[in-house]
Amino acid sequence: MKNIKSNTLFRVKCLVALMIFTTMFTNCDPDETQEVAKLNNLVMQDEFDVDGVPNPSMWTYDIGDGTAEGIPGWGNNELQYYTARPENVNVENGVLVITAREESFEGASYTSARLTTQNLFERQYGRFEARIKLPWGKGLWPAFWLLGNDCDQNPWPQCGEIDIMEYLGDSPTIVFGSAHGPGYNAGDAITKEYELENDRFDTGFHVFGIEWSPNRINYYVDDVLYQSITPSVVEEEAVVDGGPENAGEWVFNRPFYIIMNIAVGGNLPGAPNAETVFPQRMLVDYVRVYN
């Protein structure tokens, strides 16, 4: 009898739980179901659980000082030389470590790393997120961002850019998310800050993410929604006078690839100063993409 009663009680509890779950799921708005959706639709992940070189089936590197058409520093007069050396990029103790160093290398005064998934993982729409601990100091500019996979055919900003997280090292309580396209890029990008209260981004890990669909990009820090960009927002905020003919075009309906890096110096964020201590590290606990 004891076993029969236990089994019956178990079935009743399961039925009640299922009824409650079904009611919650069918009566809440999409934002409230994001945990259910993303946990059941994982399409890419790197947990960085193997020490050494980042997984070559997922990650490649941009190498050099970014000189193009005589303009150095990735179009921003940045000071770093990106390498794939273990001194600048490595997996250690379950985290990806991107390290910016002050050293003379290939004519530059600083080194760092810029990882990308270009031609390895490119995705149109979904939730992209990473759990990251950021560095600190004037002149540091770490970022977790996406770039349109057709940039070779449609040069920036026409290819589109989605900045999931950018951060200036001398403002350790603030990150910002941005979108770039024709008529809304660089200093005119559509962007918004998110500020921590009673905490700093260099003292612990935080989750930075977007949820991207055909007509919306939502920006999150630790699952707090702080910005939502739509085609109407882009059309309203794009620079039309003096901008390109297609100013305000929504250019986010194509596959994008992931980039993670630490830039040093440049027009933004400015050069390091005497108080900037090197080396500085960006620690990435994981990167995950959900359908």
Coordinates of C-alpha atoms in Angstrom, one line a residue, residues 115-221:
L115 CA 39.3 36.4 -31.9
T116 CA 36.5 35.8 -34.5
T117 CA 34.3 33.0 -35.8
Q118 CA 34.4 34.3 -39.4
N119 CA 33.9 31.4 -41.8
L120 CA 33.6 29.0 -38.9
F121 CA 30.3 30.0 -37.2
E122 CA 28.0 32.6 -38.7
R123 CA 24.4 32.9 -37.6
Q124 CA 21.3 34.9 -38.5
Y125 CA 19.1 35.7 -35.5
G126 CA 19.0 34.2 -32.1
R127 CA 20.3 34.9 -28.6
F128 CA 24.1 35.5 -28.4
E129 CA 25.6 35.8 -24.9
A130 CA 28.9 35.6 -23.1
R131 CA 29.9 35.7 -19.4
I132 CA 32.8 38.0 -19.1
K133 CA 35.0 39.7 -16.5
L134 CA 36.5 43.0 -17.8
P135 CA 39.8 44.7 -17.3
W136 CA 40.3 48.2 -15.9
G137 CA 42.3 51.3 -16.9
K138 CA 42.4 54.3 -19.2
G139 CA 42.9 53.4 -22.8
L140 CA 41.4 49.9 -22.7
W141 CA 38.4 49.1 -25.0
P142 CA 37.2 45.5 -24.7
A143 CA 34.3 44.3 -26.8
F144 CA 32.0 41.4 -27.6
W145 CA 30.4 42.1 -31.0
L146 CA 29.0 40.8 -34.3
L147 CA 29.9 41.7 -37.9
G148 CA 28.0 41.0 -41.1
N149 CA 29.5 38.1 -42.9
D150 CA 29.5 39.9 -46.3
C151 CA 31.8 42.7 -45.3
D152 CA 34.2 41.8 -48.1
Q153 CA 31.5 42.5 -50.6
N154 CA 29.6 45.2 -48.7
P155 CA 32.2 47.2 -46.7
W156 CA 31.4 48.5 -43.3
P157 CA 29.0 50.0 -42.3
Q158 CA 26.7 48.5 -45.0
C159 CA 27.5 45.0 -43.8
G160 CA 26.1 46.0 -40.3
E161 CA 27.7 45.7 -36.9
I162 CA 26.0 44.7 -33.6
D163 CA 28.0 45.6 -30.5
I164 CA 26.7 43.3 -27.7
M165 CA 29.0 44.8 -25.2
E166 CA 31.6 47.6 -25.3
Y167 CA 33.4 49.1 -22.3
L168 CA 35.9 51.9 -21.7
G169 CA 38.4 50.9 -19.0
D170 CA 38.3 54.2 -17.1
S171 CA 34.5 53.8 -16.6
P172 CA 34.3 50.5 -14.8
T173 CA 30.6 50.7 -13.9
I174 CA 29.3 51.3 -17.5
V175 CA 29.0 49.2 -20.6
F176 CA 27.1 50.1 -23.8
G177 CA 25.4 48.3 -26.7
S178 CA 25.2 49.7 -30.2
A179 CA 24.1 49.1 -33.7
H180 CA 25.9 50.4 -36.8
G181 CA 24.7 50.7 -40.4
P182 CA 24.3 53.3 -43.2
G183 CA 23.7 56.7 -41.7
Y184 CA 24.0 55.4 -38.1
N185 CA 27.6 54.4 -37.4
A186 CA 30.8 55.4 -35.5
G187 CA 29.9 58.6 -33.5
D188 CA 26.3 58.4 -34.9
A189 CA 25.7 54.8 -33.9
I190 CA 22.5 54.0 -32.1
T191 CA 23.7 53.2 -28.7
K192 CA 22.7 53.1 -25.0
E193 CA 24.6 52.8 -21.7
Y194 CA 23.9 50.4 -18.9
E195 CA 25.3 51.3 -15.5
L196 CA 25.8 49.0 -12.5
E197 CA 24.8 50.2 -9.0
N198 CA 27.2 49.5 -6.2
D199 CA 29.4 47.2 -8.4
R200 CA 32.0 47.3 -11.2
F201 CA 32.5 45.2 -14.3
D202 CA 36.2 44.5 -13.5
T203 CA 35.5 42.9 -10.1
G204 CA 33.3 40.0 -11.2
F205 CA 31.7 38.2 -14.1
H206 CA 28.5 39.4 -15.9
V207 CA 26.4 38.0 -18.7
F208 CA 26.1 40.2 -21.8
G209 CA 23.6 39.3 -24.5
I210 CA 21.3 40.2 -27.3
E211 CA 18.1 38.6 -28.6
W212 CA 18.0 39.3 -32.3
S213 CA 15.0 38.7 -34.6
P214 CA 14.1 40.0 -38.1
N215 CA 12.8 43.3 -36.8
R216 CA 14.3 43.8 -33.3
I217 CA 17.5 43.6 -31.4
N218 CA 17.2 43.5 -27.5
Y219 CA 20.2 44.2 -25.4
Y220 CA 20.7 42.6 -21.9
V221 CA 23.1 42.7 -19.0

